[in-house]
mmCIF file of C-alpha atoms in Angstrom:
data_model
loop_
_atom_site.group_PDB
_atom_site.id
_atom_site.type_symbol
_atom_site.label_atom_id
_atom_site.label_comp_id
_atom_site.label_asym_id
_atom_site.label_seq_id
_atom_site.Cartn_x
_atom_site.Cartn_y
_atom_site.Cartn_z
ATOM 1 C CA ASN I 19 30.035 -1.599 8.616
ATOM 2 C CA SER I 20 27.283 -2.059 11.187
ATOM 3 C CA PHE I 21 24.974 -4.156 8.963
ATOM 4 C CA ASP I 22 24.562 -7.839 9.790
ATOM 5 C CA ILE I 23 25.268 -8.928 6.206
ATOM 6 C CA VAL I 24 26.722 -7.019 3.257
ATOM 7 C CA THR I 25 26.668 -8.984 0.010
ATOM 8 C CA PRO I 26 28.846 -8.522 -3.092
ATOM 9 C CA ASP I 27 26.223 -7.470 -5.640
ATOM 10 C CA GLY I 28 28.684 -6.570 -8.415
ATOM 11 C CA GLN I 29 31.252 -8.795 -10.107
ATOM 12 C CA PRO I 30 34.095 -6.279 -9.536
ATOM 13 C CA VAL I 31 33.369 -6.388 -5.789
ATOM 14 C CA ARG I 32 33.465 -10.197 -5.882
ATOM 15 C CA TRP I 33 36.744 -10.128 -7.796
ATOM 16 C CA ALA I 34 38.224 -7.697 -5.273
ATOM 17 C CA LEU I 35 37.127 -9.885 -2.339
ATOM 18 C CA ASN I 36 38.704 -12.920 -3.990
ATOM 19 C CA LEU I 37 41.912 -11.029 -4.791
ATOM 20 C CA LEU I 38 42.372 -9.260 -1.469
ATOM 21 C CA GLY I 39 40.641 -11.520 1.005
ATOM 22 C CA ASN I 40 40.955 -14.930 -0.625
ATOM 23 C CA ALA I 41 37.169 -15.208 -0.312
ATOM 24 C CA LYS I 42 36.897 -17.882 -3.047
ATOM 25 C CA LEU I 43 33.469 -16.642 -4.109
ATOM 26 C CA ASP I 44 32.202 -18.452 -7.214
ATOM 27 C CA ASP I 45 29.561 -15.857 -7.983
ATOM 28 C CA ARG I 46 28.117 -12.570 -6.779
ATOM 29 C CA VAL I 47 24.895 -12.127 -4.784
ATOM 30 C CA TYR I 48 22.814 -10.417 -7.440
ATOM 31 C CA GLY I 49 20.129 -8.173 -5.884
ATOM 32 C CA PRO I 50 17.277 -9.133 -8.240
ATOM 33 C CA GLU I 51 17.979 -12.842 -7.790
ATOM 34 C CA LEU I 52 18.313 -12.445 -4.015
ATOM 35 C CA THR I 53 14.966 -10.627 -3.957
ATOM 36 C CA PHE I 54 13.189 -13.348 -5.932
ATOM 37 C CA ARG I 55 14.694 -16.199 -3.912
ATOM 38 C CA LEU I 56 13.746 -14.526 -0.635
ATOM 39 C CA CYS I 57 10.210 -13.997 -1.935
ATOM 40 C CA GLU I 58 9.940 -17.662 -2.950
ATOM 41 C CA ARG I 59 11.189 -18.771 0.458
ATOM 42 C CA SER I 60 8.884 -16.309 2.220
ATOM 43 C CA ALA I 61 5.922 -17.819 0.368
ATOM 44 C CA ARG I 62 6.951 -21.341 1.414
ATOM 45 C CA GLU I 63 7.472 -20.268 5.037
ATOM 46 C CA ASN I 64 4.312 -18.087 5.139
ATOM 47 C CA ILE I 65 6.365 -14.963 5.950
ATOM 48 C CA LYS I 66 4.897 -11.579 5.060
ATOM 49 C CA ILE I 67 6.983 -9.056 3.133
ATOM 50 C CA PHE I 68 6.785 -5.276 2.665
ATOM 51 C CA LEU I 69 7.924 -3.280 -0.393
ATOM 52 C CA TYR I 70 9.324 0.171 0.421
ATOM 53 C CA GLY I 71 10.536 2.707 -2.138
ATOM 54 C CA SER I 72 10.597 3.558 -5.840
ATOM 55 C CA THR I 73 7.703 5.188 -7.692
ATOM 56 C CA THR I 74 4.033 4.361 -7.224
ATOM 57 C CA GLU I 75 3.943 2.766 -10.686
ATOM 58 C CA VAL I 76 7.016 0.618 -10.051
ATOM 59 C CA VAL I 77 6.063 -0.600 -6.577
ATOM 60 C CA ASN I 78 2.482 -1.417 -7.639
ATOM 61 C CA ARG I 79 3.635 -3.277 -10.746
ATOM 62 C CA LEU I 80 6.252 -5.073 -8.687
ATOM 63 C CA ARG I 81 3.584 -6.180 -6.206
ATOM 64 C CA ASP I 82 1.320 -7.418 -9.012
ATOM 65 C CA ARG I 83 4.091 -9.248 -10.886
ATOM 66 C CA LEU I 84 5.453 -10.927 -7.760
ATOM 67 C CA GLN I 85 1.927 -12.037 -6.895
ATOM 68 C CA GLU I 86 1.515 -13.502 -10.416
ATOM 69 C CA LYS I 87 4.822 -15.398 -10.256
ATOM 70 C CA ILE I 88 4.541 -16.449 -6.605
ATOM 71 C CA PRO I 89 0.793 -16.705 -5.800
ATOM 72 C CA ALA I 90 1.392 -17.828 -2.199
ATOM 73 C CA LEU I 91 3.519 -14.755 -1.441
ATOM 74 C CA ARG I 92 1.966 -12.566 1.272
ATOM 75 C CA ILE I 93 2.694 -8.910 0.516
ATOM 76 C CA ALA I 94 1.684 -7.057 3.665
ATOM 77 C CA GLY I 95 1.991 -3.592 2.145
ATOM 78 C CA VAL I 96 3.758 -1.162 -0.148
ATOM 79 C CA GLN I 97 4.949 2.403 0.304
ATOM 80 C CA PRO I 98 6.430 4.318 -2.633
ATOM 81 C CA SER I 99 9.176 6.865 -2.092
ATOM 82 C CA ARG I 100 8.231 10.513 -1.766
ATOM 83 C CA PHE I 101 11.562 11.477 -3.398
ATOM 84 C CA ARG I 102 12.342 14.070 -0.741
ATOM 85 C CA PRO I 103 13.420 14.051 2.902
ATOM 86 C CA LEU I 104 10.563 12.875 5.107
ATOM 87 C CA THR I 105 9.190 14.867 7.996
ATOM 88 C CA GLU I 106 9.500 13.208 11.404
ATOM 89 C CA GLU I 107 5.768 12.519 11.334
ATOM 90 C CA GLU I 108 5.883 10.905 7.864
ATOM 91 C CA ASP I 109 8.825 8.766 8.907
ATOM 92 C CA ARG I 110 7.043 7.707 12.099
ATOM 93 C CA GLN I 111 3.920 6.810 10.086
ATOM 94 C CA ASP I 112 5.950 4.732 7.617
ATOM 95 C CA VAL I 113 7.662 2.808 10.420
ATOM 96 C CA GLU I 114 4.310 2.254 12.130
ATOM 97 C CA MET I 115 2.743 1.052 8.858
ATOM 98 C CA ILE I 116 5.543 -1.466 8.256
ATOM 99 C CA ASN I 117 5.477 -2.719 11.852
ATOM 100 C CA ASN I 118 1.661 -2.969 11.970
ATOM 101 C CA SER I 119 1.615 -4.894 8.675
ATOM 102 C CA GLY I 120 3.211 -7.932 10.298
ATOM 103 C CA ALA I 121 5.910 -8.066 7.603
ATOM 104 C CA ARG I 122 9.066 -9.878 8.639
ATOM 105 C CA ILE I 123 11.084 -8.797 5.586
ATOM 106 C CA CYS I 124 11.125 -5.222 4.276
ATOM 107 C CA PHE I 125 12.615 -4.857 0.803
ATOM 108 C CA VAL I 126 13.927 -1.330 0.240
ATOM 109 C CA GLY I 127 14.361 0.043 -3.280
ATOM 110 C CA LEU I 128 15.397 3.667 -2.806
ATOM 111 C CA GLY I 129 18.552 3.524 -4.910
ATOM 112 C CA CYS I 130 22.132 3.679 -3.731
ATOM 113 C CA PRO I 131 23.144 5.184 -1.288
ATOM 114 C CA ARG I 132 19.693 6.343 -0.045
ATOM 115 C CA GLN I 133 18.495 2.803 0.676
ATOM 116 C CA GLU I 134 21.610 1.982 2.694
ATOM 117 C CA ARG I 135 21.182 5.177 4.718
ATOM 118 C CA TRP I 136 17.494 4.375 5.277
ATOM 119 C CA ALA I 137 18.345 0.826 6.389
ATOM 120 C CA PHE I 138 21.006 2.141 8.792
ATOM 121 C CA GLU I 139 18.718 4.807 10.279
ATOM 122 C CA HIS I 140 15.825 2.364 10.766
ATOM 123 C CA ARG I 141 17.684 -0.531 12.410
ATOM 124 C CA GLY I 142 15.883 -1.336 15.627
ATOM 125 C CA ARG I 143 12.859 0.756 14.636
ATOM 126 C CA VAL I 144 11.513 -1.454 11.851
ATOM 127 C CA ASN I 145 10.530 -4.880 13.230
ATOM 128 C CA ALA I 146 11.607 -6.711 10.100
ATOM 129 C CA VAL I 147 14.765 -7.741 8.317
ATOM 130 C CA ILE I 148 15.654 -4.821 6.037
ATOM 131 C CA VAL I 149 17.009 -5.862 2.638
ATOM 132 C CA ALA I 150 18.308 -3.088 0.355
ATOM 133 C CA VAL I 151 17.927 -4.353 -3.209
ATOM 134 C CA GLY I 152 18.400 -1.337 -5.507
ATOM 135 C CA ALA I 153 17.249 -1.808 -9.073
ATOM 136 C CA ALA I 154 15.574 -5.153 -8.319
ATOM 137 C CA PHE I 155 12.261 -3.292 -7.994
ATOM 138 C CA ASP I 156 12.530 -1.910 -11.551
ATOM 139 C CA PHE I 157 13.743 -5.204 -13.014
ATOM 140 C CA HIS I 158 11.017 -7.362 -11.445
ATOM 141 C CA ALA I 159 8.364 -4.742 -12.257
ATOM 142 C CA GLY I 160 9.366 -5.160 -15.906
ATOM 143 C CA LEU I 161 10.215 -1.473 -16.369
ATOM 144 C CA LEU I 162 13.990 -1.769 -16.726
ATOM 145 C CA ARG I 163 15.967 -4.244 -18.808
ATOM 146 C CA GLN I 164 18.709 -6.261 -17.200
ATOM 147 C CA ALA I 165 22.139 -6.445 -18.768
ATOM 148 C CA PRO I 166 22.746 -9.464 -21.012
ATOM 149 C CA PRO I 167 24.169 -12.428 -19.047
ATOM 150 C CA LEU I 168 27.587 -12.153 -20.726
ATOM 151 C CA MET I 169 27.935 -8.493 -19.719
ATOM 152 C CA GLN I 170 26.921 -9.424 -16.172
ATOM 153 C CA LYS I 171 29.472 -12.247 -16.095
ATOM 154 C CA TRP I 172 32.306 -9.985 -17.245
ATOM 155 C CA GLY I 173 31.489 -7.186 -14.804
ATOM 156 C CA LEU I 174 30.096 -4.813 -17.441
ATOM 157 C CA GLU I 175 26.591 -4.432 -16.075
ATOM 158 C CA TRP I 176 27.485 -0.886 -15.022
ATOM 159 C CA LEU I 177 28.251 -0.014 -18.667
ATOM 160 C CA PHE I 178 24.942 -1.452 -19.873
ATOM 161 C CA ARG I 179 23.007 0.426 -17.202
ATOM 162 C CA LEU I 180 24.914 3.628 -17.963
ATOM 163 C CA CYS I 181 23.864 3.334 -21.623
ATOM 164 C CA VAL I 182 20.231 2.706 -20.609
ATOM 165 C CA GLU I 183 20.022 5.448 -17.925
ATOM 166 C CA PRO I 184 22.858 7.905 -18.637
ATOM 167 C CA LYS I 185 21.258 10.967 -17.021
ATOM 168 C CA ARG I 186 20.576 9.168 -13.759
ATOM 169 C CA LEU I 187 23.746 7.104 -13.429
ATOM 170 C CA TRP I 188 26.679 8.972 -14.971
ATOM 171 C CA ARG I 189 27.511 10.943 -11.809
ATOM 172 C CA ARG I 190 27.340 7.848 -9.611
ATOM 173 C CA TYR I 191 29.573 5.756 -11.833
ATOM 174 C CA PHE I 192 32.100 8.460 -12.617
ATOM 175 C CA SER I 193 32.506 9.230 -8.930
ATOM 176 C CA THR I 194 32.413 5.722 -7.424
ATOM 177 C CA ILE I 195 34.323 3.610 -9.973
ATOM 178 C CA PRO I 196 37.576 5.663 -9.809
ATOM 179 C CA VAL I 197 37.427 5.707 -5.974
ATOM 180 C CA PHE I 198 36.838 1.927 -5.916
ATOM 181 C CA LEU I 199 39.823 1.327 -8.219
ATOM 182 C CA TYR I 200 42.006 3.716 -6.211
ATOM 183 C CA LEU I 201 41.211 2.007 -2.892
ATOM 184 C CA ILE I 202 41.723 -1.463 -4.371
ATOM 185 C CA THR I 203 45.108 -0.349 -5.729
ATOM 186 C CA LEU I 204 46.132 0.966 -2.287
ATOM 187 C CA GLN I 205 45.286 -2.402 -0.768
ATOM 188 C CA ILE I 206 47.102 -4.373 -3.472
ATOM 189 C CA LEU I 207 50.216 -2.226 -2.910
ATOM 190 C CA HIS I 208 49.823 -2.673 0.878
ATOM 191 C CA LEU I 209 49.558 1.087 1.350
ATOM 192 C CA LYS I 210 46.207 0.809 3.100
ATOM 193 C CA ASN I 211 44.581 -1.960 5.139
ATOM 194 C CA PHE I 212 40.868 -1.518 5.733
ATOM 195 C CA GLU I 213 40.399 -4.766 7.675
ATOM 196 C CA THR I 214 41.797 -3.352 10.919
ATOM 197 C CA GLU I 215 39.765 -0.141 10.739
ATOM 198 C CA LYS I 216 36.431 0.165 12.514
#
């Protein structure tokens, strides 16, 4: 709730915004596409970016592939995830590295909800726009297949990804999807109004 912009990455979120808020959104803001467009614009505007998160293999391949596709892109640095809570000193060093790099955009690929927590905790400490982009790192690195366009259009990307990565994603989807549907139902039935809550 305290972020400057929260985008509807999934089709079901877009549908819910259109249904409940009359948002009239024609499409979602797909993380991998947002990442690529921001990188293209950064290259045109000579803005440095930083890649934070994921594995060493993924973040290095992502850097190399982005550089191949967008030669003018200035990647100021990369830092893979350590996949554990950071010490205060490690966290301080990471923030210092990002700030000293001169990057104005920091893409964070730590997975949901870790990347959102990281972005929240580092507001005002990282001197760059923080953009949490989830699986975009894996997709652009060429290590994870994207759902077919028709499945994306019909809001079934979650099912495709569950079939591809069942061990990693089953808990997330089986805990978040029912809660999402429950909260949407409460709003449709006017039993709960989240707009007035802070």
